[in-house]
Structure formats: structure tokens, C-alpha cells
């Protein structure tokens, strides 16, 4: 391992996918860093959904992460079940169920469909996160930067990286004018546990995730885990509908009760093919996820020069419909660590951060725009294998 004892000390705000990918890549290069998160512990928040880790990201993990990482296959949402991952997009109006595209390892796509909670735990391997540390502000001067936290503590570093998600406090101080914008689509999320005879029927359409378009609806359900004895599966879903009112700050879901959300979803199900509608119909009122997800996105901005930068959703955010947000977030973390390592000896920290941002911006911009399109178009998917 390289001796990077004179390397910059990196303060990472946020132990999500981006922050932890950065931390692992720094650990691999023997850099010193600290990771802070406002959560009180690793599992105090549901990480309900799954994300698809695409082939190029898997290559980057192999290249940039330390060699002592545990087996990544264990994060697969179907690990140990012997079921191969397959996902599909359908046109699913009341009387028509037509497969449009299909993906999955069964079709030769190199990917892992990761249970998000397990992925986060994997990314935390051999990293000690400082929990219950809510970032409040930073102060930057010629020799370094200090991060201040809600509990009164403060930490000094050479750079601060805001990996604190879509509502980033680091971004709010760095570029207060940059904020995510709402998109004209309402979304309600739900979770349920289903017995074998139900989940097996639903998985006939796709073992990992099933997405469907019908009239103004765009719905997705996914299997996030199956119990070891196979008797039950946990599912997560997103129920989306086109709605100009969703552009408003005070869209009705913002203050809706679980009962109101449940009623709304049930009232829309007749627009869907009954086979697709089943998991939504089977979800009890308590399964409605709060706080409600608001569909929004944000293009990456040019950041002021200095000792502070952003990665992941803090820098750019996108709709979940192309399955790219988490992949891009982790790629950001790895790029930043790579550039610190490659350029840090000869260039100022501010220059290295600028190089990272110049590399990140065009890639993130393309992903944000593609993901926006993916909310409304069935075929707007990357790495697809067309169904015959
Ligand atoms: C329903 C859904 C499905 C998705 N599906 C996919 C998919 O299939 N594929 C994909 O690639 N992406 C997917 N995404 C997107 C993906 O989850 C995000 O892009 C990804 O989580 C971003 O990672 P991040 O580390 O930037 O932010 P986050 O994961 O949000 O992590 C931010 C961290 O910062 C912490 N934090 C926040 N504020 C503070 C503070 N003030 N002080 C300290 N800590 C703080 C938070 O506690 C959190 O741990 C999906 C998203 C949703 C909502």
C-alpha cells in the first residue's frame, strides 16, 4: 500500500453510497479521512429499495476498493435463493399486458441487483462512521477547513466533501442558489411483505423489478429480499402519475395521511392490467411510506474554487427511473479519490477538486437528463436487451 501519510485529511459529510465509496477508495490508498452521518446508527432508517449495480461500476469497485472487501455477491437481493435476476418494462393498460424490454443476468447483462441496506453495510466494511453527527456549517481558511456539527463538536481537515444527499447542507452553504426542482409527476411509495404464493406469482413478470406504463401512470414494484426459508418476500413499490400540480411546493402528497395515499392508489388501479395491479392492491394502509417521495432532479452546477466539493445526490440528483443515481454517486466518490491520488502531489487541492468536478459534470448531466426522460418513456432505458 502506498505511503500517503502527507496526503490531505478528508472530511466526508454523509455515509451514504457516495460518501462510503469515497471512503473505501481513500482507504485503499492509505489516506486519512473521517466520515460523519446524522443518522444515529447504521440501521435506524429503512433502506427499502434495491439498486442495480452496472458492469462498469463493478469493474471500478475491483480497481479502486481495498482488497479486503467481503464478497459483493452477498448484497444481491436474491442471494442464496438460486433465483436469477430478471426485470422487465411493460405496457399494462387494463386489457393489455405487453412486455417492452427485459434485462437481467439471465440475459447476459453483467450486473448485481443489490439490496440497498446490505450494499450500505458492505460499503461500510472496515470503516468507522461517526454517527449522530449532523453537519451544520463549515469555515474555510488558507490552511484548511473546519466542519461544525449540531452537537457542538468540530473537526478540522484539508478538504470537505459533501456527500449528504439531495438536501445537502454542504451544498446549501457552498451554492445556496442551486436546489433540486420538482418534476410534473406525483409519486407514492409502498412496502409490503408477501407470502410465497403471492410473491412467486408477481415474480413471474420479473424476479427483480417490474415496471409498467399505462395511460398517465408509471408504476414499479421490486423484490427487496426473500426470507431464508423462502416463506416471505419484502417488496417495495413506486406508484407515479403525471400531474402538473406536482410542480408546486405544496403538492397534496406532502401533507397526506397514509389513508389518503392508500385511497388514491386504489382509485387509480383500474387503469392498470390486473396482474400488475395486484401488489399495489395487496398493500395495507400501514405500507404507505412516509415521508412522501417528491420527484425532483438537479443538474450539477459549477462550484466555487476552494477546499469544498460535492459528490452524489448532493451534487446532482435524478429520478430513479433509469436506475443511475446510486451508480453515478459511487462513481463520483471513486473519481475524486483517484484524482487526489494521481494529481494531489503536483497540484493544489483546489485544482484537484476542479478536475474532479470537470470530469463529473458532463457525465452527471447526461444521467440527470436521461433519467428525466425515463420517467415518461418506456424505451428510455440504458443497457437494455429488447424482448423478442
Ligand atoms: C425509490 C428509489 C429507487 C432508486 N433506485 C435506484 C437504482 O435502481 N439504481 C441507482 O443507481 N439509484 C437508485 N436510486 C437513487 C439512489 O438511491 C441515490 O442516488 C443514492 O442513494 C445517492 O447516494 P448519496 O450517497 O449521494 O446520498 P444518500 O444515499 O442520500 O446519502 C446521504 C447520507 O448523508 C446523510 N446526511 C444528510 N444530511 C446530513 C447532515 N446534515 N449531516 C450529516 N449527514 C447527513 C444521510 O443520513 C445519508 O446517510 C433510487 C432512489 C430512490 C428514491
Short mmCIF file of C-alpha atoms and ligand atoms in Angstrom, two decimals:
data_model
loop_
_atom_site.label_atom_id
_atom_site.label_comp_id
_atom_site.label_asym_id
_atom_site.label_seq_id
_atom_site.Cartn_x
_atom_site.Cartn_y
_atom_site.Cartn_z
CA UNK A 1 0.00 0.00 0.00
CA UNK A 2 1.31 3.47 -0.93
CA UNK A 3 2.53 5.72 1.87
CA UNK A 4 0.19 8.69 1.74
CA UNK A 5 1.00 9.97 5.22
CA UNK A 6 1.42 13.52 3.86
CA UNK A 7 -1.81 13.34 1.92
CA UNK A 8 -4.76 15.61 2.68
CA UNK A 9 -7.10 14.69 5.51
CA UNK A 10 -10.60 14.37 4.03
CA UNK A 11 -13.79 15.16 5.97
CA UNK A 12 -16.71 13.28 4.41
CA UNK A 13 -20.19 14.51 5.34
CA UNK A 14 -22.67 11.67 4.77
CA UNK A 15 -22.28 7.89 5.00
CA UNK A 16 -24.50 7.10 2.03
CA UNK A 17 -23.42 5.36 -1.15
CA UNK A 18 -21.27 8.24 -2.42
CA UNK A 19 -19.52 9.05 0.86
CA UNK A 20 -18.72 5.42 1.60
CA UNK A 21 -17.43 4.75 -1.94
CA UNK A 22 -15.09 7.72 -1.49
CA UNK A 23 -14.04 6.43 1.93
CA UNK A 24 -13.24 2.94 0.61
CA UNK A 25 -11.21 4.38 -2.28
CA UNK A 26 -9.25 6.58 0.15
CA UNK A 27 -8.72 3.64 2.49
CA UNK A 28 -7.28 1.64 -0.43
CA UNK A 29 -4.69 4.41 -0.89
CA UNK A 30 -3.87 4.81 2.79
CA UNK A 31 -5.34 8.33 3.04
CA UNK A 32 -6.71 9.61 6.32
CA UNK A 33 -10.37 10.59 6.42
CA UNK A 34 -13.38 10.84 8.73
CA UNK A 35 -16.98 10.01 7.80
CA UNK A 36 -19.86 11.70 9.64
CA UNK A 37 -23.57 10.94 9.40
CA UNK A 38 -26.61 12.46 11.07
CA UNK A 39 -28.27 9.03 11.44
CA UNK A 40 -27.99 7.73 14.99
CA UNK A 41 -26.90 4.30 13.78
CA UNK A 42 -26.42 2.24 10.63
CA UNK A 43 -29.93 0.79 10.61
CA UNK A 44 -32.17 3.48 12.10
CA UNK A 45 -33.71 4.22 8.67
CA UNK A 46 -35.40 1.84 6.25
CA UNK A 47 -33.32 1.37 3.09
CA UNK A 48 -36.32 -0.33 1.42
CA UNK A 49 -35.46 -0.42 -2.24
CA UNK A 50 -32.80 -2.14 -4.32
CA UNK A 51 -30.38 -0.71 -6.83
CA UNK A 52 -28.81 -2.29 -9.88
CA UNK A 53 -25.00 -2.15 -9.86
CA UNK A 54 -24.00 -1.95 -13.51
CA UNK A 55 -20.96 -3.69 -15.04
CA UNK A 56 -18.70 -0.63 -15.24
CA UNK A 57 -19.32 0.13 -11.56
CA UNK A 58 -18.42 -3.46 -10.64
CA UNK A 59 -15.14 -3.02 -12.57
CA UNK A 60 -14.44 0.20 -10.66
CA UNK A 61 -15.04 -1.49 -7.29
CA UNK A 62 -12.45 -4.12 -8.28
CA UNK A 63 -9.98 -1.43 -9.35
CA UNK A 64 -10.38 1.19 -6.61
CA UNK A 65 -11.56 -0.58 -3.45
CA UNK A 66 -9.27 -2.29 -0.92
CA UNK A 67 -8.56 -5.98 -1.44
CA UNK A 68 -10.06 -6.90 1.96
CA UNK A 69 -13.66 -6.15 0.92
CA UNK A 70 -16.09 -9.04 1.58
CA UNK A 71 -17.76 -10.92 -1.28
CA UNK A 72 -20.00 -8.44 -3.10
CA UNK A 73 -22.36 -11.18 -4.29
CA UNK A 74 -23.80 -11.30 -0.79
CA UNK A 75 -25.58 -7.97 -1.36
CA UNK A 76 -27.68 -9.50 -4.16
CA UNK A 77 -31.33 -9.27 -3.19
CA UNK A 78 -31.82 -12.89 -4.26
CA UNK A 79 -28.56 -14.18 -2.71
CA UNK A 80 -28.88 -17.77 -1.62
CA UNK A 81 -32.26 -18.33 -3.29
CA UNK A 82 -30.90 -19.74 -6.57
CA UNK A 83 -33.24 -17.40 -8.48
CA UNK A 84 -31.70 -15.46 -11.37
CA UNK A 85 -32.40 -11.75 -11.62
CA UNK A 86 -34.65 -10.55 -14.40
CA UNK A 87 -36.54 -7.30 -14.75
CA UNK A 88 -38.98 -6.01 -17.33
CA UNK A 89 -40.89 -2.99 -18.53
CA UNK A 90 -44.49 -3.50 -19.69
CA UNK A 91 -47.24 -1.63 -21.34
CA UNK A 92 -50.03 -2.56 -18.95
CA UNK A 93 -53.39 -0.96 -19.67
CA UNK A 94 -56.50 -2.60 -18.32
CA UNK A 95 -56.85 -5.11 -21.16
CA UNK A 96 -53.29 -5.35 -22.42
CA UNK A 97 -50.07 -6.65 -20.90
CA UNK A 98 -47.20 -6.31 -23.35
CA UNK A 99 -43.51 -6.73 -22.50
CA UNK A 100 -41.42 -3.89 -23.94
CA UNK A 101 -37.90 -4.55 -22.65
CA UNK A 102 -36.24 -7.07 -20.37
CA UNK A 103 -32.91 -7.05 -18.51
CA UNK A 104 -31.04 -9.30 -16.10
CA UNK A 105 -28.15 -11.67 -15.56
CA UNK A 106 -30.20 -14.35 -17.31
CA UNK A 107 -29.89 -12.26 -20.49
CA UNK A 108 -26.15 -11.80 -20.10
CA UNK A 109 -26.25 -8.30 -18.55
CA UNK A 110 -23.36 -8.14 -16.09
CA UNK A 111 -24.93 -6.59 -13.03
CA UNK A 112 -25.84 -7.18 -9.40
CA UNK A 113 -29.24 -6.20 -8.11
CA UNK A 114 -28.30 -5.03 -4.65
CA UNK A 115 -30.47 -4.84 -1.56
CA UNK A 116 -29.73 -1.23 -0.55
CA UNK A 117 -29.33 -1.92 3.18
CA UNK A 118 -26.91 -4.78 2.51
CA UNK A 119 -24.99 -2.66 -0.01
CA UNK A 120 -24.57 0.13 2.52
CA UNK A 121 -23.29 -2.39 5.10
CA UNK A 122 -20.87 -3.79 2.53
CA UNK A 123 -19.61 -0.29 1.74
CA UNK A 124 -19.02 0.27 5.47
CA UNK A 125 -16.65 -2.72 5.75
CA UNK A 126 -13.66 -1.72 7.92
CA UNK A 127 -14.80 1.90 8.04
CA UNK A 128 -15.73 3.54 11.29
CA UNK A 129 -18.54 6.03 10.71
CA UNK A 130 -19.17 8.74 13.31
CA UNK A 131 -22.94 8.50 13.82
CA UNK A 132 -25.28 11.12 15.23
CA UNK A 133 -23.19 13.91 13.72
CA UNK A 134 -25.49 16.37 12.00
CA UNK A 135 -23.42 18.75 9.88
CA UNK A 136 -24.34 22.41 10.41
CA UNK A 137 -21.72 24.53 8.63
CA UNK A 138 -18.07 24.81 7.65
CA UNK A 139 -15.41 27.51 7.82
CA UNK A 140 -12.62 27.60 5.27
CA UNK A 141 -9.28 29.38 5.59
CA UNK A 142 -5.88 29.30 3.90
CA UNK A 143 -4.62 26.26 5.82
CA UNK A 144 -7.72 24.07 5.98
CA UNK A 145 -11.39 23.75 6.68
CA UNK A 146 -13.42 23.11 9.84
CA UNK A 147 -16.75 21.27 9.95
CA UNK A 148 -19.21 22.13 12.74
CA UNK A 149 -21.88 19.73 13.98
CA UNK A 150 -25.18 20.11 15.80
CA UNK A 151 -23.81 18.51 18.98
CA UNK A 152 -21.20 21.29 19.29
CA UNK A 153 -18.28 19.22 18.02
CA UNK A 154 -15.94 20.42 15.29
CA UNK A 155 -13.35 18.67 13.12
CA UNK A 156 -10.50 20.05 11.07
CA UNK A 157 -9.44 18.74 7.66
CA UNK A 158 -7.79 19.76 4.41
CA UNK A 159 -10.94 19.35 2.34
CA UNK A 160 -14.65 18.75 2.99
CA UNK A 161 -16.71 16.59 0.68
CA UNK A 162 -20.47 16.99 0.89
CA UNK A 163 -21.92 13.51 0.35
CA UNK A 164 -25.02 14.42 2.33
CA UNK A 165 -27.67 13.63 -0.25
CA UNK A 166 -30.29 15.57 -2.14
CA UNK A 167 -30.97 18.09 0.66
CA UNK A 168 -27.25 18.66 1.25
CA UNK A 169 -26.33 21.16 3.96
CA UNK A 170 -22.82 21.47 2.49
CA UNK A 171 -24.34 22.47 -0.87
CA UNK A 172 -26.70 24.91 0.88
CA UNK A 173 -23.67 26.81 2.16
CA UNK A 174 -21.46 26.38 -0.93
CA UNK A 175 -24.01 27.21 -3.67
CA UNK A 176 -27.25 28.24 -1.93
CA UNK A 177 -28.89 29.15 -5.24
CA UNK A 178 -28.67 25.54 -6.51
CA UNK A 179 -31.60 23.36 -5.46
CA UNK A 180 -33.47 20.41 -6.88
CA UNK A 181 -36.53 21.25 -8.99
CA UNK A 182 -39.82 19.36 -8.85
CA UNK A 183 -40.98 17.35 -11.85
CA UNK A 184 -44.60 17.06 -13.01
CA UNK A 185 -45.15 13.61 -11.56
CA UNK A 186 -46.74 12.60 -8.29
CA UNK A 187 -45.22 9.59 -6.52
CA UNK A 188 -46.40 7.40 -3.68
CA UNK A 189 -44.16 4.64 -2.32
CA UNK A 190 -45.27 1.50 -0.54
CA UNK A 191 -43.81 -1.54 1.20
CA UNK A 192 -45.30 -4.92 1.92
CA UNK A 193 -44.45 -8.43 2.98
CA UNK A 194 -45.97 -11.13 0.79
CA UNK A 195 -46.35 -14.88 1.31
CA UNK A 196 -44.75 -17.31 -1.15
CA UNK A 197 -47.82 -18.00 -3.27
CA UNK A 198 -48.26 -14.26 -3.86
CA UNK A 199 -44.66 -13.19 -4.44
CA UNK A 200 -43.96 -16.13 -6.73
CA UNK A 201 -46.91 -15.11 -8.91
CA UNK A 202 -45.75 -11.49 -9.04
CA UNK A 203 -42.18 -12.56 -9.82
CA UNK A 204 -43.38 -14.36 -12.95
CA UNK A 205 -43.32 -10.95 -14.65
CA UNK A 206 -39.80 -10.18 -13.36
CA UNK A 207 -37.84 -11.56 -10.41
CA UNK A 208 -36.09 -8.26 -9.57
CA UNK A 209 -38.30 -5.41 -10.67
CA UNK A 210 -41.34 -4.88 -12.85
CA UNK A 211 -42.19 -1.51 -14.32
CA UNK A 212 -45.30 -0.59 -16.24
CA UNK A 213 -46.75 2.30 -18.20
CA UNK A 214 -50.46 2.78 -18.59
CA UNK A 215 -52.26 5.97 -19.61
CA UNK A 216 -50.77 8.64 -17.30
CA UNK A 217 -49.33 6.08 -14.83
CA UNK A 218 -45.74 4.88 -14.37
CA UNK A 219 -45.51 2.18 -11.70
CA UNK A 220 -42.74 -0.12 -10.46
CA UNK A 221 -42.63 -2.91 -7.92
CA UNK A 222 -39.49 -4.69 -6.79
CA UNK A 223 -38.50 -7.58 -4.59
CA UNK A 224 -36.03 -6.32 -1.99
CA UNK A 225 -35.44 -9.60 -0.10
CA UNK A 226 -36.71 -13.13 0.44
CA UNK A 227 -36.52 -14.86 3.83
CA UNK A 228 -34.07 -17.76 4.16
CA UNK A 229 -36.90 -20.28 4.39
CA UNK A 230 -38.49 -18.76 1.28
CA UNK A 231 -41.83 -18.28 3.00
CA UNK A 232 -41.99 -14.48 2.63
CA UNK A 233 -40.63 -11.70 0.47
CA UNK A 234 -40.35 -7.98 1.11
CA UNK A 235 -41.44 -5.77 -1.75
CA UNK A 236 -41.16 -2.05 -2.37
CA UNK A 237 -43.10 -0.05 -4.95
CA UNK A 238 -43.38 3.35 -6.55
CA UNK A 239 -46.70 4.50 -7.91
CA UNK A 240 -46.25 7.50 -10.20
CA UNK A 241 -48.70 9.57 -12.23
CA UNK A 242 -48.25 12.59 -14.44
CA UNK A 243 -49.53 15.65 -12.64
CA UNK A 244 -48.66 19.31 -13.31
CA UNK A 245 -49.64 20.13 -9.72
CA UNK A 246 -46.61 18.15 -8.57
CA UNK A 247 -44.50 21.13 -9.69
CA UNK A 248 -45.86 23.04 -6.68
CA UNK A 249 -44.10 23.05 -3.34
CA UNK A 250 -47.39 22.29 -1.57
CA UNK A 251 -48.43 19.28 -3.67
CA UNK A 252 -51.15 17.30 -1.86
CA UNK A 253 -48.99 14.27 -1.04
CA UNK A 254 -46.68 16.46 1.04
CA UNK A 255 -49.20 16.53 3.87
CA UNK A 256 -51.30 13.48 3.01
CA UNK A 257 -52.05 10.77 5.54
CA UNK A 258 -51.35 7.11 4.84
CA UNK A 259 -55.12 6.56 4.41
CA UNK A 260 -55.35 9.31 1.76
CA UNK A 261 -52.41 7.91 -0.17
CA UNK A 262 -53.80 4.40 0.01
CA UNK A 263 -57.21 5.55 -1.19
CA UNK A 264 -55.65 7.42 -4.10
CA UNK A 265 -53.61 4.42 -5.26
CA UNK A 266 -56.64 2.11 -5.06
CA UNK A 267 -58.72 4.60 -7.07
CA UNK A 268 -56.15 4.53 -9.92
CA UNK A 269 -55.67 0.76 -10.15
CA UNK A 270 -58.49 0.20 -12.70
CA UNK A 271 -56.21 1.92 -15.25
CA UNK A 272 -53.69 -0.92 -14.87
CA UNK A 273 -53.70 -4.51 -16.02
CA UNK A 274 -54.97 -6.60 -13.05
CA UNK A 275 -51.76 -8.68 -12.95
CA UNK A 276 -49.61 -5.57 -12.49
CA UNK A 277 -52.10 -4.00 -10.08
CA UNK A 278 -52.02 -6.94 -7.62
CA UNK A 279 -49.04 -5.95 -5.38
CA UNK A 280 -50.39 -2.40 -5.05
CA UNK A 281 -53.85 -3.69 -4.20
CA UNK A 282 -52.43 -6.12 -1.62
CA UNK A 283 -50.58 -3.40 0.31
CA UNK A 284 -52.22 -2.35 3.58
CA UNK A 285 -52.62 1.28 4.65
CA UNK A 286 -49.63 0.93 7.02
CA UNK A 287 -47.47 0.05 3.99
CA UNK A 288 -47.58 3.61 2.62
CA UNK A 289 -44.09 5.08 3.04
CA UNK A 290 -43.69 8.39 4.89
CA UNK A 291 -42.28 10.97 4.43
CA UNK A 292 -43.56 11.01 0.85
CA UNK A 293 -41.07 10.97 -2.01
CA UNK A 294 -41.23 14.11 -4.18
CA UNK A 295 -39.98 13.57 -7.69
CA UNK A 296 -37.27 16.11 -8.44
CA UNK A 297 -33.91 16.42 -10.09
CA UNK A 298 -30.97 18.79 -10.22
CA UNK A 299 -28.22 19.37 -12.78
CA UNK A 300 -24.66 19.65 -11.43
CA UNK A 301 -23.50 23.25 -11.01
CA UNK A 302 -20.09 24.83 -11.43
CA UNK A 303 -18.80 25.05 -7.85
CA UNK A 304 -16.69 27.86 -6.38
CA UNK A 305 -12.96 27.10 -6.18
CA UNK A 306 -11.71 26.12 -2.75
CA UNK A 307 -11.50 23.24 -0.30
CA UNK A 308 -15.13 22.12 -0.51
CA UNK A 309 -16.76 19.87 -3.10
CA UNK A 310 -19.86 17.71 -3.58
CA UNK A 311 -20.43 14.12 -4.68
CA UNK A 312 -23.52 12.00 -5.32
CA UNK A 313 -27.04 13.35 -4.87
CA UNK A 314 -25.61 16.43 -3.14
CA UNK A 315 -24.01 17.41 -6.46
CA UNK A 316 -26.72 16.20 -8.85
CA UNK A 317 -29.91 14.29 -8.37
CA UNK A 318 -32.05 12.34 -10.78
CA UNK A 319 -35.29 10.39 -10.94
CA UNK A 320 -34.98 6.70 -10.06
CA UNK A 321 -36.42 5.58 -13.42
CA UNK A 322 -33.11 4.77 -15.12
CA UNK A 323 -31.50 3.24 -12.04
CA UNK A 324 -28.47 5.51 -12.28
CA UNK A 325 -28.41 7.86 -9.24
CA UNK A 326 -26.62 5.48 -6.90
CA UNK A 327 -24.25 4.25 -9.61
CA UNK A 328 -23.20 7.79 -10.51
CA UNK A 329 -22.92 8.70 -6.80
CA UNK A 330 -20.46 5.89 -6.10
CA UNK A 331 -18.54 6.61 -9.32
CA UNK A 332 -18.11 10.23 -8.12
CA UNK A 333 -16.52 9.05 -4.89
CA UNK A 334 -14.10 6.79 -6.73
CA UNK A 335 -13.19 9.52 -9.28
CA UNK A 336 -12.40 12.03 -6.58
CA UNK A 337 -10.14 9.58 -4.73
CA UNK A 338 -8.41 8.61 -7.98
CA UNK A 339 -7.69 12.24 -8.88
CA UNK A 340 -6.44 13.06 -5.38
CA UNK A 341 -4.04 10.17 -5.75
CA UNK A 342 -2.95 10.90 -9.31
CA UNK A 343 -2.74 14.70 -9.16
CA UNK A 344 -2.56 15.58 -5.48
CA UNK A 345 1.25 15.56 -5.29
CA UNK A 346 1.70 18.18 -8.03
CA UNK A 347 -1.43 20.29 -7.96
CA UNK A 348 -3.21 22.32 -5.31
CA UNK A 349 -6.21 20.71 -3.60
CA UNK A 350 -8.43 23.34 -5.15
CA UNK A 351 -7.17 22.35 -8.63
CA UNK A 352 -7.72 18.67 -7.95
CA UNK A 353 -11.30 19.36 -6.84
CA UNK A 354 -11.84 21.39 -10.03
CA UNK A 355 -10.52 18.49 -12.15
CA UNK A 356 -12.90 16.13 -10.39
CA UNK A 357 -15.84 18.50 -10.99
CA UNK A 358 -14.95 18.91 -14.67
CA UNK A 359 -14.91 15.13 -15.05
CA UNK A 360 -18.12 14.61 -13.05
CA UNK A 361 -20.31 17.35 -14.55
CA UNK A 362 -20.86 16.11 -18.15
CA UNK A 363 -21.44 12.53 -17.03
CA UNK A 364 -23.86 13.54 -14.30
CA UNK A 365 -25.66 15.98 -16.58
CA UNK A 366 -26.31 13.25 -19.15
CA UNK A 367 -27.57 10.89 -16.43
CA UNK A 368 -29.94 13.51 -14.96
CA UNK A 369 -31.47 14.25 -18.35
CA UNK A 370 -31.76 10.60 -19.37
CA UNK A 371 -33.40 9.78 -16.04
CA UNK A 372 -35.88 12.61 -16.52
CA UNK A 373 -36.85 11.11 -19.89
CA UNK A 374 -37.06 7.65 -18.34
CA UNK A 375 -39.95 8.79 -16.16
CA UNK A 376 -42.19 9.13 -19.19
CA UNK A 377 -40.87 6.84 -21.92
CA UNK A 378 -40.92 3.07 -21.77
CA UNK A 379 -37.92 2.60 -24.03
CA UNK A 380 -35.78 5.30 -22.45
CA UNK A 381 -33.58 2.77 -20.67
CA UNK A 382 -29.83 2.18 -20.85
CA UNK A 383 -28.16 -1.22 -21.20
CA UNK A 384 -31.35 -2.80 -22.42
CA UNK A 385 -31.96 -6.11 -24.01
CA UNK A 386 -35.02 -5.89 -26.16
CA UNK A 387 -37.64 -8.53 -25.67
CA UNK A 388 -38.27 -10.58 -28.77
C1 LIG B 1 -37.11 4.68 -4.68
C2 LIG B 1 -35.72 4.87 -5.22
C3 LIG B 1 -35.15 3.91 -6.05
C4 LIG B 1 -33.85 4.08 -6.55
N1 LIG B 1 -33.32 3.14 -7.36
C5 LIG B 1 -32.06 3.29 -7.83
C6 LIG B 1 -31.46 2.28 -8.68
O1 LIG B 1 -32.06 1.27 -9.03
N2 LIG B 1 -30.19 2.49 -9.10
C7 LIG B 1 -29.46 3.60 -8.74
O2 LIG B 1 -28.30 3.72 -9.13
N3 LIG B 1 -30.00 4.55 -7.95
C8 LIG B 1 -31.27 4.42 -7.49
N4 LIG B 1 -31.81 5.38 -6.69
C9 LIG B 1 -31.01 6.57 -6.36
C10 LIG B 1 -30.02 6.32 -5.24
O3 LIG B 1 -30.66 5.73 -4.12
C11 LIG B 1 -29.37 7.65 -4.85
O4 LIG B 1 -28.89 8.29 -5.99
C12 LIG B 1 -28.21 7.40 -3.89
O5 LIG B 1 -28.71 6.91 -2.67
C13 LIG B 1 -27.41 8.67 -3.66
O6 LIG B 1 -26.37 8.40 -2.76
P1 LIG B 1 -25.72 9.55 -1.88
O7 LIG B 1 -24.68 8.90 -1.04
O8 LIG B 1 -25.35 10.68 -2.74
O9 LIG B 1 -26.91 10.09 -0.97
P2 LIG B 1 -27.71 9.32 0.17
O10 LIG B 1 -27.77 7.87 -0.12
O11 LIG B 1 -28.98 10.08 0.33
O12 LIG B 1 -26.82 9.50 1.47
C14 LIG B 1 -26.67 10.74 2.10
C15 LIG B 1 -26.22 10.50 3.53
O13 LIG B 1 -25.96 11.77 4.12
C16 LIG B 1 -26.50 11.81 5.42
N5 LIG B 1 -26.80 13.21 5.74
C17 LIG B 1 -27.74 14.01 5.20
N6 LIG B 1 -27.71 15.24 5.76
C18 LIG B 1 -26.71 15.21 6.67
C19 LIG B 1 -26.17 16.17 7.57
N7 LIG B 1 -26.66 17.43 7.66
N8 LIG B 1 -25.14 15.80 8.37
C20 LIG B 1 -24.63 14.55 8.32
N9 LIG B 1 -25.10 13.60 7.48
C21 LIG B 1 -26.12 13.93 6.67
C22 LIG B 1 -27.75 10.94 5.34
O14 LIG B 1 -28.12 10.43 6.60
C23 LIG B 1 -27.28 9.82 4.38
O15 LIG B 1 -26.73 8.73 5.06
C24 LIG B 1 -33.12 5.24 -6.20
C25 LIG B 1 -33.69 6.20 -5.37
C26 LIG B 1 -34.97 6.03 -4.89
C27 LIG B 1 -35.57 7.09 -4.00
#
